[in-house]
Coordinates of N, CA and C in Angstrom, one line a residue:
M6 N 0.8 -1.2 0.0 CA 0.0 0.0 0.0 C 0.9 1.3 0.0
V7 N 0.4 2.2 -0.7 CA 1.1 3.5 -0.8 C 0.5 4.4 0.3
Q8 N 1.4 5.0 1.1 CA 1.0 6.0 2.1 C 1.4 7.4 1.7
R9 N 0.7 8.4 2.3 CA 1.0 9.8 1.9 C 2.5 10.1 2.0
K10 N 3.2 9.6 3.0 CA 4.6 9.9 3.2 C 5.5 9.3 2.1
D11 N 5.0 8.3 1.4 CA 5.7 7.7 0.3 C 5.8 8.6 -1.0
L12 N 4.9 9.6 -1.0 CA 4.8 10.5 -2.2 C 5.6 11.8 -2.2
L13 N 6.5 11.9 -1.2 CA 7.4 13.0 -1.1 C 6.7 14.3 -0.7
T14 N 7.4 15.4 -0.8 CA 6.8 16.7 -0.3 C 6.1 17.4 -1.5
F15 N 5.1 18.2 -1.1 CA 4.4 19.0 -2.1 C 5.3 19.8 -3.0
Q16 N 6.4 20.4 -2.4 CA 7.3 21.2 -3.1 C 8.0 20.5 -4.2
F17 N 8.3 19.2 -4.0 CA 8.9 18.4 -5.0 C 8.2 18.5 -6.4
Y18 N 6.9 18.4 -6.3 CA 6.1 18.4 -7.6 C 6.0 19.7 -8.3
K19 N 6.5 20.8 -7.7 CA 6.5 22.0 -8.4 C 7.5 22.0 -9.6
K20 N 8.5 21.1 -9.5 CA 9.5 21.0 -10.5 C 9.8 19.6 -11.1
E21 N 9.3 18.6 -10.4 CA 9.6 17.2 -10.9 C 8.4 16.4 -10.9
K22 N 8.5 15.2 -11.6 CA 7.5 14.2 -11.6 C 8.0 13.1 -10.8
F23 N 7.1 12.2 -10.4 CA 7.4 11.1 -9.5 C 6.7 9.8 -10.1
T24 N 7.5 8.7 -10.2 CA 7.0 7.5 -10.6 C 7.2 6.4 -9.5
G25 N 6.3 5.4 -9.6 CA 6.5 4.3 -8.6 C 5.6 3.1 -9.1
S26 N 5.6 2.1 -8.2 CA 4.7 1.0 -8.5 C 4.3 0.3 -7.2
C27 N 3.1 -0.3 -7.3 CA 2.6 -1.0 -6.1 C 1.7 -2.1 -6.6
C28 N 1.9 -3.3 -6.2 CA 1.0 -4.5 -6.5 C 0.9 -4.7 -8.0
G29 N 1.9 -4.4 -8.8 CA 1.8 -4.6 -10.2 C 1.2 -3.4 -11.0
I30 N 0.8 -2.4 -10.2 CA 0.3 -1.1 -10.8 C 1.4 -0.1 -10.8
R31 N 1.7 0.5 -12.0 CA 2.7 1.5 -12.1 C 1.9 2.9 -12.0
Y32 N 2.6 3.9 -11.6 CA 2.0 5.2 -11.5 C 3.0 6.3 -11.8
L33 N 2.4 7.4 -12.3 CA 3.2 8.7 -12.5 C 2.4 9.8 -12.0
I34 N 3.0 10.7 -11.2 CA 2.4 11.9 -10.7 C 3.2 13.1 -11.1
R35 N 2.5 14.0 -11.7 CA 3.2 15.3 -12.1 C 2.2 16.4 -12.2
K36 N 2.8 17.6 -12.2 CA 2.0 18.9 -12.3 C 1.7 19.1 -13.7
E37 N 0.4 19.4 -14.0 CA 0.0 19.8 -15.4 C -0.8 21.1 -15.3
T38 N -1.0 21.8 -16.4 CA -1.9 22.9 -16.4 C -3.1 22.5 -17.2
Q39 N -4.3 22.9 -16.5 CA -5.6 22.5 -17.1 C -6.5 23.8 -16.9
D40 N -7.0 24.3 -17.9 CA -7.9 25.5 -17.9 C -7.2 26.6 -17.1
E41 N -5.9 26.9 -17.4 CA -5.1 27.9 -16.9 C -4.8 27.8 -15.4
S42 N -5.0 26.6 -14.8 CA -4.6 26.4 -13.4 C -3.8 25.1 -13.3
D43 N -3.0 25.0 -12.3 CA -2.2 23.9 -12.1 C -3.0 22.8 -11.4
V44 N -2.8 21.5 -11.8 CA -3.4 20.4 -11.2 C -2.4 19.2 -11.1
F45 N -2.7 18.3 -10.2 CA -1.9 17.1 -10.2 C -2.5 16.1 -11.2
A46 N -1.7 15.5 -12.0 CA -2.2 14.5 -12.9 C -1.6 13.1 -12.4
L47 N -2.5 12.2 -12.2 CA -2.0 10.8 -11.8 C -2.4 9.9 -12.9
Y48 N -1.4 9.2 -13.4 CA -1.6 8.2 -14.4 C -1.3 6.8 -13.8
T49 N -2.2 5.9 -14.0 CA -1.9 4.5 -13.5 C -2.1 3.5 -14.7
W50 N -1.3 2.5 -14.7 CA -1.3 1.4 -15.7 C -0.8 0.2 -15.1
N51 N -1.1 -1.0 -15.8 CA -0.5 -2.2 -15.4 C 0.9 -2.3 -15.8
G52 N 1.8 -2.8 -14.9 CA 3.2 -3.0 -15.3 C 3.4 -4.1 -16.2
P53 N 4.6 -4.4 -16.7 CA 5.8 -3.9 -16.1 C 6.4 -2.7 -16.9
Y54 N 5.8 -2.3 -17.9 CA 6.4 -1.3 -18.8 C 6.4 0.1 -18.3
A55 N 7.3 0.9 -18.7 CA 7.4 2.3 -18.3 C 6.3 3.1 -19.0
F56 N 6.0 4.3 -18.5 CA 5.0 5.2 -19.0 C 5.1 5.4 -20.5
A57 N 6.3 5.7 -21.0 CA 6.5 6.0 -22.4 C 6.3 4.8 -23.3
S58 N 6.5 3.6 -22.7 CA 6.3 2.4 -23.5 C 4.9 1.8 -23.4
T59 N 4.0 2.4 -22.7 CA 2.7 1.9 -22.5 C 1.7 2.8 -23.4
P60 N 0.9 2.1 -24.2 CA 0.0 2.9 -25.1 C -1.0 3.7 -24.2
E61 N -1.3 4.9 -24.7 CA -2.2 5.8 -24.0 C -3.5 5.2 -23.6
T62 N -4.0 4.3 -24.5 CA -5.3 3.6 -24.2 C -5.2 2.7 -23.0
E63 N -4.0 2.3 -22.6 CA -3.9 1.4 -21.4 C -3.6 2.1 -20.1
R64 N -3.6 3.4 -20.2 CA -3.3 4.2 -19.0 C -4.6 4.9 -18.5
T65 N -4.8 5.1 -17.2 CA -5.9 5.8 -16.7 C -5.4 7.1 -16.1
K66 N -6.1 8.2 -16.4 CA -5.7 9.5 -15.9 C -6.7 10.0 -14.9
H67 N -6.2 10.5 -13.8 CA -7.0 11.2 -12.7 C -6.4 12.6 -12.5
T68 N -7.2 13.6 -12.3 CA -6.7 14.9 -11.9 C -7.2 15.3 -10.5
F69 N -6.4 16.1 -9.9 CA -6.7 16.6 -8.5 C -6.2 18.0 -8.4
P70 N -6.8 18.8 -7.6 CA -6.3 20.2 -7.4 C -4.8 20.1 -6.9
F71 N -4.0 21.1 -7.4 CA -2.6 21.1 -7.0 C -2.5 21.7 -5.6
T72 N -2.8 20.9 -4.6 CA -2.7 21.3 -3.2 C -2.0 20.1 -2.4
E73 N -1.5 20.5 -1.3 CA -0.9 19.5 -0.4 C -1.9 18.4 0.0
E74 N -3.1 18.8 0.3 CA -4.1 17.8 0.7 C -4.4 16.8 -0.4
S75 N -4.2 17.1 -1.7 CA -4.5 16.2 -2.7 C -3.6 15.0 -2.7
L76 N -2.4 15.1 -2.2 CA -1.5 14.0 -2.1 C -2.1 12.8 -1.3
T77 N -2.9 13.1 -0.3 CA -3.5 12.0 0.4 C -4.6 11.3 -0.4
E78 N -5.3 12.1 -1.2 CA -6.3 11.6 -2.2 C -5.6 10.7 -3.3
I79 N -4.5 11.2 -3.7 CA -3.7 10.5 -4.7 C -3.3 9.1 -4.2
A80 N -2.8 9.1 -3.0 CA -2.4 7.8 -2.4 C -3.6 6.8 -2.3
A81 N -4.7 7.4 -1.9 CA -5.9 6.5 -1.8 C -6.3 6.0 -3.2
C82 N -6.2 6.8 -4.2 CA -6.5 6.4 -5.6 C -5.6 5.3 -6.1
I83 N -4.3 5.5 -5.8 CA -3.4 4.4 -6.2 C -3.7 3.1 -5.5
N84 N -4.0 3.2 -4.2 CA -4.4 2.0 -3.4 C -5.7 1.3 -3.9
A85 N -6.6 2.1 -4.4 CA -7.8 1.6 -5.0 C -7.5 0.9 -6.3
A86 N -6.6 1.4 -7.1 CA -6.2 0.7 -8.3 C -5.5 -0.6 -8.0
C87 N -4.7 -0.6 -7.0 CA -4.1 -1.9 -6.5 C -5.1 -2.9 -6.1
Q88 N -6.0 -2.4 -5.3 CA -7.1 -3.3 -4.8 C -7.9 -3.9 -5.9
T89 N -8.2 -3.1 -6.9 CA -9.0 -3.6 -8.0 C -8.2 -4.6 -8.8
K90 N -6.9 -4.4 -9.0 CA -6.1 -5.4 -9.7 C -6.0 -6.7 -8.9
Q91 N -5.9 -6.6 -7.6 CA -5.8 -7.8 -6.7 C -7.1 -8.6 -6.8
N92 N -8.2 -7.9 -6.8 CA -9.5 -8.6 -6.8 C -9.7 -9.3 -8.2
K93 N -9.2 -8.7 -9.3 CA -9.3 -9.4 -10.6 C -8.4 -10.6 -10.6
N94 N -7.3 -10.6 -9.9 CA -6.4 -11.7 -9.9 C -6.7 -12.8 -9.0
E95 N -7.7 -12.7 -8.1 CA -8.0 -13.7 -7.2 C -8.5 -15.0 -7.9
I96 N -8.0 -16.1 -7.4 CA -8.4 -17.4 -7.9 C -9.6 -17.9 -7.1
P97 N -10.7 -18.2 -7.7 CA -11.8 -18.7 -7.0 C -11.5 -19.9 -6.2
S98 N -12.0 -20.1 -5.0 CA -11.7 -21.3 -4.2 C -12.5 -22.4 -4.7
L99 N -12.0 -23.6 -4.6 CA -12.7 -24.8 -5.0 C -13.7 -25.2 -4.0
P100 N -14.8 -25.8 -4.4 CA -15.7 -26.3 -3.4 C -15.2 -27.4 -2.6
S101 N -15.6 -27.6 -1.3 CA -15.2 -28.7 -0.5 C -15.8 -30.0 -1.0
I102 N -15.1 -31.0 -0.8 CA -15.6 -32.3 -1.2 C -15.9 -33.2 0.0

């Protein structure tokens, strides 16, 4: 699971992007401009490939206000993507004999 503290400081995102992975889900967080205001853009996709090597159709984009508080929401969104992937990968149990 990704925690807020894993996503570095708010100041970091003013100049840099951040990538990581959790449970086979890769993610990229960066500042983008949307409608003349700054936002966080979170991209998630199934690994193992890097952002540039993954077709745009296989990535999911989420946007959040460019605020310190949004980093907590971003961590929750990444964790939700991980949980969804884990649920899809569950092997159904066999019935008892």
